[in-house]
PDB file of C-alpha atoms in Angstrom:
ATOM      1  CA  MET A   1      34.843  48.978  -6.776  1.00 43.00           C
ATOM      2  CA  GLY A   2      34.595  45.950  -8.969  1.00 52.00           C
ATOM      3  CA  ASP A   3      32.202  43.050  -8.865  1.00 77.00           C
ATOM      4  CA  TYR A   4      31.815  40.888  -5.796  1.00 77.00           C
ATOM      5  CA  GLU A   5      34.006  37.794  -5.649  1.00 79.00           C
ATOM      6  CA  LEU A   6      31.837  34.674  -5.787  1.00 75.00           C
ATOM      7  CA  THR A   7      32.551  31.286  -4.267  1.00 73.00           C
ATOM      8  CA  ALA A   8      32.368  28.176  -6.440  1.00 66.00           C
ATOM      9  CA  ASP A   9      28.710  27.856  -5.405  1.00 64.00           C
ATOM     10  CA  GLY A  10      27.873  31.420  -6.426  1.00 71.00           C
ATOM     11  CA  LEU A  11      27.873  32.943  -2.939  1.00 73.00           C
ATOM     12  CA  VAL A  12      29.009  36.382  -1.833  1.00 79.00           C
ATOM     13  CA  LEU A  13      30.557  35.938   1.620  1.00 75.00           C
ATOM     14  CA  ARG A  14      30.790  39.022   3.839  1.00 77.00           C
ATOM     15  CA  ARG A  15      34.293  38.236   5.099  1.00 77.00           C
ATOM     16  CA  ILE A  16      35.626  37.961   1.534  1.00 82.00           C
ATOM     17  CA  ALA A  17      33.747  41.052   0.363  1.00 80.00           C
ATOM     18  CA  VAL A  18      35.064  43.134   3.273  1.00 80.00           C
ATOM     19  CA  SER A  19      38.622  41.958   2.692  1.00 79.00           C
ATOM     20  CA  SER A  20      38.202  43.032  -0.943  1.00 79.00           C
ATOM     21  CA  GLY A  21      37.238  46.568  -0.005  1.00 76.00           C
ATOM     22  CA  PHE A  22      33.457  46.444   0.349  1.00 81.00           C
ATOM     23  CA  SER A  23      31.983  47.871   3.533  1.00 80.00           C
ATOM     24  CA  ASP A  24      29.042  46.524   5.511  1.00 77.00           C
ATOM     25  CA  HIS A  25      27.183  49.677   4.535  1.00 78.00           C
ATOM     26  CA  ALA A  26      27.745  48.875   0.832  1.00 79.00           C
ATOM     27  CA  LEU A  27      26.466  45.317   1.321  1.00 80.00           C
ATOM     28  CA  GLN A  28      23.392  46.580   3.145  1.00 81.00           C
ATOM     29  CA  ALA A  29      22.735  49.169   0.434  1.00 83.00           C
ATOM     30  CA  ALA A  30      23.060  46.530  -2.295  1.00 81.00           C
ATOM     31  CA  THR A  31      20.561  44.377  -0.403  1.00 80.00           C
ATOM     32  CA  ARG A  32      18.062  47.235  -0.108  1.00 79.00           C
ATOM     33  CA  GLN A  33      18.480  48.076  -3.798  1.00 78.00           C
ATOM     34  CA  GLY A  34      17.914  44.460  -4.824  1.00 75.00           C
ATOM     35  CA  SER A  35      21.264  43.712  -6.449  1.00 78.00           C
ATOM     36  CA  LEU A  36      22.124  41.308  -3.595  1.00 79.00           C
ATOM     37  CA  GLU A  37      19.901  38.986  -1.615  1.00 73.00           C
ATOM     38  CA  ARG A  38      20.796  37.941   1.928  1.00 73.00           C
ATOM     39  CA  VAL A  39      20.235  34.205   2.349  1.00 70.00           C
ATOM     40  CA  TYR A  40      22.084  33.641   5.625  1.00 68.00           C
ATOM     41  CA  ARG A  41      24.156  35.552   8.159  1.00 69.00           C
ATOM     42  CA  GLY A  42      27.088  37.078   6.304  1.00 71.00           C
ATOM     43  CA  MET A  43      26.094  35.404   3.045  1.00 70.00           C
ATOM     44  CA  TYR A  44      24.473  36.860  -0.057  1.00 76.00           C
ATOM     45  CA  VAL A  45      23.679  35.874  -3.618  1.00 73.00           C
ATOM     46  CA  PRO A  46      23.471  38.196  -6.637  1.00 77.00           C
ATOM     47  CA  ALA A  47      19.978  39.176  -7.726  1.00 71.00           C
ATOM     48  CA  SER A  48      18.135  36.155  -9.124  1.00 61.00           C
ATOM     49  CA  SER A  49      18.584  35.467 -12.820  1.00 52.00           C
ATOM     50  CA  ASP A  50      16.007  32.638 -12.752  1.00 49.00           C
ATOM     51  CA  GLY A  51      13.305  34.801 -14.319  1.00 47.00           C
ATOM     52  CA  ASP A  52      10.615  34.016 -11.758  1.00 50.00           C
ATOM     53  CA  ALA A  53      12.366  34.411  -8.413  1.00 50.00           C
ATOM     54  CA  SER A  54       9.315  32.964  -6.649  1.00 53.00           C
ATOM     55  CA  SER A  55       9.332  29.731  -8.671  1.00 68.00           C
ATOM     56  CA  ARG A  56       9.936  26.447  -6.896  1.00 70.00           C
ATOM     57  CA  VAL A  57      13.242  25.941  -8.717  1.00 71.00           C
ATOM     58  CA  ALA A  58      14.500  29.405  -7.777  1.00 75.00           C
ATOM     59  CA  ARG A  59      13.416  29.060  -4.138  1.00 80.00           C
ATOM     60  CA  GLU A  60      15.056  25.653  -3.796  1.00 82.00           C
ATOM     61  CA  ARG A  61      18.260  26.965  -5.402  1.00 81.00           C
ATOM     62  CA  ARG A  62      18.398  29.845  -2.906  1.00 83.00           C
ATOM     63  CA  TYR A  63      17.704  27.450  -0.060  1.00 88.00           C
ATOM     64  CA  ARG A  64      20.587  25.204  -1.144  1.00 87.00           C
ATOM     65  CA  LEU A  65      22.877  28.239  -0.998  1.00 84.00           C
ATOM     66  CA  LYS A  66      21.487  29.075   2.431  1.00 84.00           C
ATOM     67  CA  VAL A  67      22.412  25.563   3.617  1.00 88.00           C
ATOM     68  CA  LEU A  68      25.937  25.910   2.257  1.00 84.00           C
ATOM     69  CA  GLY A  69      26.206  29.268   3.980  1.00 79.00           C
ATOM     70  CA  ALA A  70      25.202  27.763   7.317  1.00 82.00           C
ATOM     71  CA  VAL A  71      27.903  25.111   6.940  1.00 81.00           C
ATOM     72  CA  ASP A  72      30.437  27.782   6.056  1.00 69.00           C
ATOM     73  CA  ALA A  73      29.374  29.754   9.130  1.00 64.00           C
ATOM     74  CA  GLY A  74      30.612  27.021  11.423  1.00 61.00           C
ATOM     75  CA  GLN A  75      27.948  24.320  11.547  1.00 53.00           C
ATOM     76  CA  GLY A  76      30.058  21.750   9.704  1.00 53.00           C
ATOM     77  CA  THR A  77      30.712  19.476  12.713  1.00 67.00           C
ATOM     78  CA  LYS A  78      27.077  18.383  12.550  1.00 88.00           C
ATOM     79  CA  ALA A  79      25.407  16.449   9.744  1.00 94.00           C
ATOM     80  CA  VAL A  80      23.245  18.430   7.353  1.00 94.00           C
ATOM     81  CA  SER A  81      19.913  16.622   7.540  1.00 96.00           C
ATOM     82  CA  HIS A  82      16.185  16.633   6.816  1.00 96.00           C
ATOM     83  CA  TRP A  83      15.089  19.193   4.183  1.00 95.00           C
ATOM     84  CA  SER A  84      18.584  20.696   4.087  1.00 95.00           C
ATOM     85  CA  ALA A  85      20.161  17.354   3.175  1.00 96.00           C
ATOM     86  CA  ALA A  86      17.459  16.874   0.550  1.00 96.00           C
ATOM     87  CA  ALA A  87      18.453  20.201  -1.018  1.00 93.00           C
ATOM     88  CA  LEU A  88      22.136  19.236  -1.158  1.00 93.00           C
ATOM     89  CA  LEU A  89      21.441  15.723  -2.469  1.00 94.00           C
ATOM     90  CA  GLY A  90      19.042  16.936  -5.162  1.00 92.00           C
ATOM     91  CA  LEU A  91      16.026  15.145  -3.685  1.00 93.00           C
ATOM     92  CA  PRO A  92      12.840  16.685  -5.092  1.00 87.00           C
ATOM     93  CA  MET A  93      10.727  18.209  -2.329  1.00 85.00           C
ATOM     94  CA  PHE A  94       7.060  19.015  -1.821  1.00 91.00           C
ATOM     95  CA  ASP A  95       5.978  21.845   0.480  1.00 90.00           C
ATOM     96  CA  ALA A  96       9.390  21.755   2.163  1.00 90.00           C
ATOM     97  CA  ASP A  97      10.492  23.763   5.184  1.00 83.00           C
ATOM     98  CA  LEU A  98      12.853  26.229   3.523  1.00 88.00           C
ATOM     99  CA  ASP A  99      12.879  28.716   6.385  1.00 85.00           C
ATOM    100  CA  ARG A 100      15.522  27.024   8.520  1.00 89.00           C
ATOM    101  CA  VAL A 101      18.635  24.960   7.958  1.00 91.00           C
ATOM    102  CA  HIS A 102      18.460  21.518   9.576  1.00 93.00           C
ATOM    103  CA  PHE A 103      21.367  19.721  11.228  1.00 93.00           C
ATOM    104  CA  THR A 104      21.509  16.504  13.218  1.00 94.00           C
ATOM    105  CA  VAL A 105      23.990  15.983  16.060  1.00 92.00           C
ATOM    106  CA  ASN A 106      25.068  12.405  16.777  1.00 91.00           C
ATOM    107  CA  ARG A 107      23.673  12.003  20.288  1.00 87.00           C
ATOM    108  CA  THR A 108      20.424  10.944  21.933  1.00 78.00           C
ATOM    109  CA  GLY A 109      19.461  14.254  23.501  1.00 72.00           C
ATOM    110  CA  GLY A 110      20.117  17.971  23.528  1.00 61.00           C
ATOM    111  CA  GLY A 111      18.758  18.983  20.137  1.00 59.00           C
ATOM    112  CA  ARG A 112      17.661  22.591  20.017  1.00 61.00           C
ATOM    113  CA  SER A 113      16.981  25.541  17.795  1.00 59.00           C
ATOM    114  CA  ARG A 114      20.050  27.756  17.845  1.00 55.00           C
ATOM    115  CA  ASP A 115      18.103  30.600  16.279  1.00 62.00           C
ATOM    116  CA  ARG A 116      15.357  31.234  13.778  1.00 71.00           C
ATOM    117  CA  ALA A 117      17.693  30.258  10.934  1.00 80.00           C
ATOM    118  CA  CYS A 118      18.824  26.834  12.237  1.00 86.00           C
ATOM    119  CA  ARG A 119      17.260  23.761  13.790  1.00 90.00           C
ATOM    120  CA  VAL A 120      19.531  21.198  15.438  1.00 91.00           C
ATOM    121  CA  HIS A 121      18.070  17.706  15.914  1.00 92.00           C
ATOM    122  CA  ALA A 122      19.576  15.209  18.354  1.00 91.00           C
ATOM    123  CA  ALA A 123      19.495  11.656  16.997  1.00 92.00           C
ATOM    124  CA  THR A 124      22.275   9.109  16.708  1.00 92.00           C
ATOM    125  CA  TRP A 125      23.410   7.887  13.324  1.00 93.00           C
ATOM    126  CA  GLU A 126      25.411   4.919  12.105  1.00 94.00           C
ATOM    127  CA  PRO A 127      28.483   5.459   9.861  1.00 93.00           C
ATOM    128  CA  ASP A 128      26.580   4.214   6.792  1.00 96.00           C
ATOM    129  CA  GLU A 129      23.886   6.880   7.313  1.00 97.00           C
ATOM    130  CA  VAL A 130      26.106   9.878   6.560  1.00 95.00           C
ATOM    131  CA  LEU A 131      28.222  10.960   3.625  1.00 93.00           C
ATOM    132  CA  VAL A 132      31.522  12.749   4.131  1.00 88.00           C
ATOM    133  CA  LEU A 133      31.799  15.526   1.552  1.00 83.00           C
ATOM    134  CA  PRO A 134      34.409  18.283   1.300  1.00 79.00           C
ATOM    135  CA  GLY A 135      33.792  20.524   4.281  1.00 78.00           C
ATOM    136  CA  LEU A 136      30.602  18.913   5.512  1.00 86.00           C
ATOM    137  CA  LEU A 137      28.678  15.834   6.590  1.00 91.00           C
ATOM    138  CA  VAL A 138      25.281  15.117   5.052  1.00 95.00           C
ATOM    139  CA  THR A 139      22.824  12.331   5.743  1.00 97.00           C
ATOM    140  CA  THR A 140      22.397   9.709   3.018  1.00 97.00           C
ATOM    141  CA  LEU A 141      19.408   9.424   0.697  1.00 97.00           C
ATOM    142  CA  ALA A 142      17.820   6.747   2.890  1.00 98.00           C
ATOM    143  CA  ARG A 143      18.434   8.514   6.203  1.00 98.00           C
ATOM    144  CA  THR A 144      17.276  11.852   4.759  1.00 98.00           C
ATOM    145  CA  ALA A 145      14.053  10.342   3.416  1.00 98.00           C
ATOM    146  CA  VAL A 146      13.246   8.641   6.721  1.00 98.00           C
ATOM    147  CA  ASP A 147      14.063  11.774   8.735  1.00 97.00           C
ATOM    148  CA  ILE A 148      11.663  13.820   6.603  1.00 97.00           C
ATOM    149  CA  ALA A 149       9.034  11.070   6.744  1.00 97.00           C
ATOM    150  CA  ARG A 150       9.166  11.156  10.544  1.00 96.00           C
ATOM    151  CA  ILE A 151       8.387  14.873  10.752  1.00 94.00           C
ATOM    152  CA  GLY A 152       6.435  15.489   7.541  1.00 94.00           C
ATOM    153  CA  SER A 153       2.949  14.828   6.237  1.00 95.00           C
ATOM    154  CA  PHE A 154       2.118  11.669   4.316  1.00 96.00           C
ATOM    155  CA  ASP A 155       2.234  13.666   1.060  1.00 96.00           C
ATOM    156  CA  GLN A 156       5.695  15.067   1.836  1.00 96.00           C
ATOM    157  CA  SER A 157       6.952  11.694   3.033  1.00 96.00           C
ATOM    158  CA  VAL A 158       5.851   9.735  -0.024  1.00 97.00           C
ATOM    159  CA  CYS A 159       7.267  12.355  -2.394  1.00 96.00           C
ATOM    160  CA  VAL A 160      10.714  12.189  -0.798  1.00 97.00           C
ATOM    161  CA  CYS A 161      10.711   8.385  -0.317  1.00 97.00           C
ATOM    162  CA  ASP A 162       9.683   7.838  -3.949  1.00 98.00           C
ATOM    163  CA  ALA A 163      12.500  10.148  -5.028  1.00 97.00           C
ATOM    164  CA  ALA A 164      15.068   8.438  -2.797  1.00 97.00           C
ATOM    165  CA  LEU A 165      14.223   5.061  -4.339  1.00 98.00           C
ATOM    166  CA  ARG A 166      14.329   6.565  -7.823  1.00 97.00           C
ATOM    167  CA  MET A 167      17.762   8.084  -7.137  1.00 96.00           C
ATOM    168  CA  GLY A 168      19.346   4.855  -5.948  1.00 96.00           C
ATOM    169  CA  ALA A 169      18.411   4.177  -2.331  1.00 97.00           C
ATOM    170  CA  THR A 170      17.049   0.679  -1.789  1.00 97.00           C
ATOM    171  CA  ARG A 171      13.947  -0.299   0.117  1.00 97.00           C
ATOM    172  CA  ALA A 172      16.175  -2.408   2.382  1.00 98.00           C
ATOM    173  CA  GLU A 173      18.208   0.712   3.261  1.00 98.00           C
ATOM    174  CA  LEU A 174      15.055   2.647   4.120  1.00 98.00           C
ATOM    175  CA  GLU A 175      13.788  -0.211   6.272  1.00 97.00           C
ATOM    176  CA  THR A 176      17.153  -0.521   8.033  1.00 98.00           C
ATOM    177  CA  VAL A 177      17.113   3.176   8.949  1.00 97.00           C
ATOM    178  CA  LEU A 178      13.538   2.757  10.191  1.00 97.00           C
ATOM    179  CA  ALA A 179      14.480  -0.235  12.325  1.00 96.00           C
ATOM    180  CA  ARG A 180      17.350   1.715  13.894  1.00 96.00           C
ATOM    181  CA  ALA A 181      14.986   4.583  14.704  1.00 93.00           C
ATOM    182  CA  GLY A 182      13.222   2.336  17.209  1.00 91.00           C
ATOM    183  CA  ARG A 183      10.361   4.165  18.882  1.00 88.00           C
ATOM    184  CA  ARG A 184      11.347   7.693  17.959  1.00 89.00           C
ATOM    185  CA  LYS A 185       8.571  10.137  17.297  1.00 91.00           C
ATOM    186  CA  GLY A 186       7.013   9.782  13.848  1.00 94.00           C
ATOM    187  CA  VAL A 187       8.361   6.287  13.092  1.00 96.00           C
ATOM    188  CA  GLY A 188       4.869   4.880  12.523  1.00 95.00           C
ATOM    189  CA  ARG A 189       4.103   7.583   9.965  1.00 94.00           C
ATOM    190  CA  ALA A 190       7.462   6.969   8.275  1.00 97.00           C
ATOM    191  CA  LYS A 191       6.817   3.219   8.065  1.00 97.00           C
ATOM    192  CA  ALA A 192       3.541   3.879   6.246  1.00 97.00           C
ATOM    193  CA  ALA A 193       5.280   6.164   3.747  1.00 97.00           C
ATOM    194  CA  VAL A 194       8.126   3.717   3.088  1.00 97.00           C
ATOM    195  CA  ALA A 195       5.654   0.856   2.574  1.00 97.00           C
ATOM    196  CA  PHE A 196       3.719   2.977   0.065  1.00 98.00           C
ATOM    197  CA  ALA A 197       6.793   4.386  -1.716  1.00 98.00           C
ATOM    198  CA  ASP A 198       7.564   3.371  -5.284  1.00 97.00           C
ATOM    199  CA  GLY A 199      10.604   4.487  -7.248  1.00 96.00           C
ATOM    200  CA  ALA A 200       8.639   4.181 -10.481  1.00 97.00           C
ATOM    201  CA  SER A 201       7.089   7.574  -9.733  1.00 96.00           C
ATOM    202  CA  GLU A 202       9.115   9.929 -11.914  1.00 93.00           C
ATOM    203  CA  SER A 203       8.283  13.296 -10.338  1.00 93.00           C
ATOM    204  CA  VAL A 204       6.851  14.992  -7.290  1.00 94.00           C
ATOM    205  CA  GLY A 205       3.630  15.494  -9.242  1.00 95.00           C
ATOM    206  CA  GLU A 206       3.297  11.777  -9.915  1.00 96.00           C
ATOM    207  CA  SER A 207       4.044  10.932  -6.279  1.00 97.00           C
ATOM    208  CA  LEU A 208       1.463  13.410  -5.050  1.00 97.00           C
ATOM    209  CA  SER A 209      -1.032  12.033  -7.583  1.00 97.00           C
ATOM    210  CA  ARG A 210      -0.571   8.612  -5.988  1.00 97.00           C
ATOM    211  CA  THR A 211      -1.251   9.864  -2.461  1.00 97.00           C
ATOM    212  CA  ARG A 212      -4.325  11.711  -3.675  1.00 97.00           C
ATOM    213  CA  MET A 213      -5.697   8.616  -5.439  1.00 97.00           C
ATOM    214  CA  ASP A 214      -4.925   6.449  -2.414  1.00 97.00           C
ATOM    215  CA  ALA A 215      -7.336   8.601  -0.408  1.00 96.00           C
ATOM    216  CA  MET A 216     -10.134   8.000  -2.969  1.00 96.00           C
ATOM    217  CA  PRO A 217     -11.832   4.648  -2.247  1.00 95.00           C
ATOM    218  CA  ASP A 218     -13.840   4.876  -5.469  1.00 93.00           C
ATOM    219  CA  VAL A 219     -10.706   5.168  -7.666  1.00 95.00           C
ATOM    220  CA  PRO A 220      -8.803   1.945  -8.488  1.00 94.00           C
ATOM    221  CA  VAL A 221      -5.174   1.548  -7.445  1.00 95.00           C
ATOM    222  CA  PRO A 222      -3.141   2.675 -10.470  1.00 96.00           C
ATOM    223  CA  GLU A 223      -0.373   0.767 -12.235  1.00 97.00           C
ATOM    224  CA  LEU A 224       2.723   2.926 -12.639  1.00 97.00           C
ATOM    225  CA  GLN A 225       4.522   3.560 -15.930  1.00 96.00           C
ATOM    226  CA  PRO A 226       2.575   0.970 -17.960  1.00 96.00           C
ATOM    227  CA  GLU A 227       3.736   0.275 -21.518  1.00 96.00           C
ATOM    228  CA  ILE A 228       1.015   0.149 -24.154  1.00 96.00           C
ATOM    229  CA  PHE A 229       1.399  -1.958 -27.301  1.00 96.00           C
ATOM    230  CA  GLY A 230      -0.616  -2.103 -30.503  1.00 95.00           C
ATOM    231  CA  PRO A 231      -2.339  -5.176 -32.023  1.00 94.00           C
ATOM    232  CA  ALA A 232       0.816  -6.233 -33.855  1.00 94.00           C
ATOM    233  CA  GLY A 233       2.911  -5.979 -30.715  1.00 94.00           C
ATOM    234  CA  GLU A 234       4.354  -2.582 -31.612  1.00 95.00           C
ATOM    235  CA  PHE A 235       5.209  -0.185 -28.796  1.00 95.00           C
ATOM    236  CA  VAL A 236       2.819   2.772 -28.682  1.00 94.00           C
ATOM    237  CA  ALA A 237       3.383   4.623 -25.434  1.00 94.00           C
ATOM    238  CA  ARG A 238       4.441   4.562 -21.810  1.00 94.00           C
ATOM    239  CA  THR A 239       2.082   6.544 -19.611  1.00 95.00           C
ATOM    240  CA  ASP A 240       2.230   7.744 -16.023  1.00 96.00           C
ATOM    241  CA  PHE A 241      -0.680   5.617 -14.794  1.00 97.00           C
ATOM    242  CA  ARG A 242      -3.075   2.898 -15.870  1.00 97.00           C
ATOM    243  CA  ILE A 243      -6.195   3.155 -13.765  1.00 94.00           C
ATOM    244  CA  ASP A 244      -8.033  -0.080 -14.472  1.00 87.00           C
ATOM    245  CA  ARG A 245      -8.489  -1.542 -17.916  1.00 86.00           C
ATOM    246  CA  HIS A 246      -8.982   1.329 -20.377  1.00 92.00           C
ATOM    247  CA  LEU A 247      -8.216   4.492 -18.428  1.00 96.00           C
ATOM    248  CA  LEU A 248      -4.723   5.976 -18.649  1.00 97.00           C
ATOM    249  CA  GLY A 249      -3.603   8.879 -16.470  1.00 96.00           C
ATOM    250  CA  GLU A 250      -1.078  11.623 -17.221  1.00 95.00           C
ATOM    251  CA  PHE A 251       0.211  14.250 -14.832  1.00 95.00           C
ATOM    252  CA  ASP A 252       1.086  17.303 -16.909  1.00 86.00           C
ATOM    253  CA  GLY A 253       3.586  19.411 -15.010  1.00 68.00           C
ATOM    254  CA  LYS A 254       4.962  22.610 -16.520  1.00 61.00           C
ATOM    255  CA  GLY A 255       8.303  21.037 -17.372  1.00 56.00           C
ATOM    256  CA  LYS A 256       7.020  17.761 -18.761  1.00 59.00           C
ATOM    257  CA  TYR A 257       7.261  18.564 -22.467  1.00 54.00           C
ATOM    258  CA  VAL A 258      10.625  20.259 -22.029  1.00 58.00           C
ATOM    259  CA  ARG A 259      12.009  17.246 -20.135  1.00 60.00           C
ATOM    260  CA  TYR A 260      11.167  14.862 -22.965  1.00 62.00           C
ATOM    261  CA  LEU A 261      12.305  17.012 -25.869  1.00 67.00           C
ATOM    262  CA  ARG A 262      14.078  15.089 -28.592  1.00 71.00           C
ATOM    263  CA  PRO A 263      17.188  16.533 -30.284  1.00 77.00           C
ATOM    264  CA  GLY A 264      16.210  19.495 -32.431  1.00 74.00           C
ATOM    265  CA  GLU A 265      12.641  19.668 -31.118  1.00 70.00           C
ATOM    266  CA  THR A 266      10.854  22.732 -29.791  1.00 76.00           C
ATOM    267  CA  PRO A 267       8.245  22.535 -27.023  1.00 69.00           C
ATOM    268  CA  ALA A 268       5.580  23.039 -29.712  1.00 76.00           C
ATOM    269  CA  ASP A 269       6.929  19.974 -31.544  1.00 74.00           C
ATOM    270  CA  ALA A 270       6.691  17.958 -28.340  1.00 74.00           C
ATOM    271  CA  VAL A 271       3.098  19.077 -27.720  1.00 75.00           C
ATOM    272  CA  TYR A 272       2.129  18.060 -31.269  1.00 79.00           C
ATOM    273  CA  ARG A 273       3.843  14.693 -30.829  1.00 82.00           C
ATOM    274  CA  GLU A 274       1.959  14.180 -27.564  1.00 82.00           C
ATOM    275  CA  LYS A 275      -1.325  15.002 -29.332  1.00 87.00           C
ATOM    276  CA  ARG A 276      -0.633  12.370 -31.988  1.00 89.00           C
ATOM    277  CA  ARG A 277       0.330   9.878 -29.281  1.00 89.00           C
ATOM    278  CA  GLU A 278      -2.968  10.429 -27.480  1.00 91.00           C
ATOM    279  CA  GLU A 279      -4.918  10.039 -30.709  1.00 93.00           C
ATOM    280  CA  ARG A 280      -3.231   6.668 -31.213  1.00 94.00           C
ATOM    281  CA  LEU A 281      -4.163   5.593 -27.688  1.00 95.00           C
ATOM    282  CA  ASN A 282      -7.768   6.641 -28.341  1.00 94.00           C
ATOM    283  CA  GLU A 283      -7.766   4.523 -31.507  1.00 95.00           C
ATOM    284  CA  LEU A 284      -6.747   1.549 -29.376  1.00 95.00           C
ATOM    285  CA  GLY A 285      -9.750   2.107 -27.114  1.00 94.00           C
ATOM    286  CA  PHE A 286      -8.091   3.950 -24.243  1.00 95.00           C
ATOM    287  CA  VAL A 287      -9.358   7.071 -22.518  1.00 96.00           C
ATOM    288  CA  VAL A 288      -6.617   9.464 -21.361  1.00 95.00           C
ATOM    289  CA  ALA A 289      -7.222  11.585 -18.258  1.00 96.00           C
ATOM    290  CA  ARG A 290      -4.942  14.568 -17.702  1.00 95.00           C
ATOM    291  CA  TRP A 291      -4.406  16.795 -14.670  1.00 96.00           C
ATOM    292  CA  GLY A 292      -1.941  19.395 -13.476  1.00 94.00           C
ATOM    293  CA  TRP A 293      -0.748  21.142 -10.312  1.00 94.00           C
ATOM    294  CA  ASP A 294      -3.944  23.130  -9.819  1.00 95.00           C
ATOM    295  CA  ASP A 295      -5.931  19.893  -9.816  1.00 96.00           C
ATOM    296  CA  LEU A 296      -3.549  18.232  -7.342  1.00 95.00           C
ATOM    297  CA  MET A 297      -4.000  21.163  -4.974  1.00 95.00           C
ATOM    298  CA  ASP A 298      -7.789  20.607  -5.145  1.00 97.00           C
ATOM    299  CA  PRO A 299      -8.289  16.876  -4.424  1.00 95.00           C
ATOM    300  CA  GLN A 300     -12.031  17.101  -5.020  1.00 97.00           C
ATOM    301  CA  ARG A 301     -11.384  18.497  -8.500  1.00 97.00           C
ATOM    302  CA  LEU A 302      -8.915  15.675  -9.212  1.00 97.00           C
ATOM    303  CA  ARG A 303     -11.484  13.126  -8.018  1.00 97.00           C
ATOM    304  CA  GLU A 304     -14.058  14.589 -10.411  1.00 97.00           C
ATOM    305  CA  ILE A 305     -11.585  14.347 -13.309  1.00 97.00           C
ATOM    306  CA  LEU A 306     -10.836  10.716 -12.519  1.00 97.00           C
ATOM    307  CA  LEU A 307     -14.453   9.659 -11.953  1.00 96.00           C
ATOM    308  CA  ASN A 308     -15.653  11.440 -15.109  1.00 95.00           C
ATOM    309  CA  ASN A 309     -12.999   9.685 -17.151  1.00 95.00           C
ATOM    310  CA  LEU A 310     -13.722   6.331 -15.508  1.00 95.00           C
ATOM    311  CA  ARG A 311     -17.316   6.755 -16.706  1.00 93.00           C
ATOM    312  CA  ARG A 312     -16.076   7.642 -20.191  1.00 91.00           C
ATOM    313  CA  ALA A 313     -13.996   4.473 -20.166  1.00 89.00           C
ATOM    314  CA  GLY A 314     -17.062   2.452 -19.136  1.00 81.00           C
ATOM    315  CA  LEU A 315     -15.646   1.590 -15.736  1.00 59.00           C
ATOM    316  CA  ARG A 316     -18.228   3.413 -13.611  1.00 54.00           C
TER     317      ARG A 316
END
């Protein structure tokens, strides 16, 4: 037999594979051997080529395929919503529920979990809160962010609301969706997240940094994406945070230097350029604090980094 026929999204659908001559036994054997991965009933993907199959990017890619598979399996009369809509819309997620596919049915009651793979929510929507895409309905950026904010933690909610604003949703749209939600469960938590949200946060790591700092009463409220200029008015740098007068903050995620590569540069070139940039900021009297994912996952460690650097900057 030849290779499996893939859909445009890279899926192997059982019904197509069987019609092409593959048996269920062959599909099961391929799954056991690791050449196929089952992501939903009757839906598979070829073995991951992402390098690290456990990475966030790989897991979110597989989850997106799982969502598409659920729609293909007959859920398309409902709106893809919550974390599942975020996956389809490209909204960055933090600590997302990737175990089940989420749908919302346009009625006030009767939501239920069809099985362990799907969760159906019952909540009315207005026409401007859903997008009609080929073969499916999906909630808009604003509705998706508010839905997640109603069921998620403050960290999750701020990350997705920041991203929705960054990707084009307006604060007015978020507030309109909130107003329509009335007294639904979680609306108070969602209101707090929307009020705190800021589209100037450029990544999940920066959003999570903000929520962590907000919980630290001894750390000043940071300015986002400040531009730093030299004595002659020349532009020197734009940093992630300015935490009071002379302390600048940088969240260093794994992909940061790759994301800002200039044409022809290697990651090593970008690291060297960043080193020279920091030296210039030091010459101007700034202290630069840096932290990464491990520090964000240990808020006490992040607090120590910030307080130590505030002392270095003469602010504590």
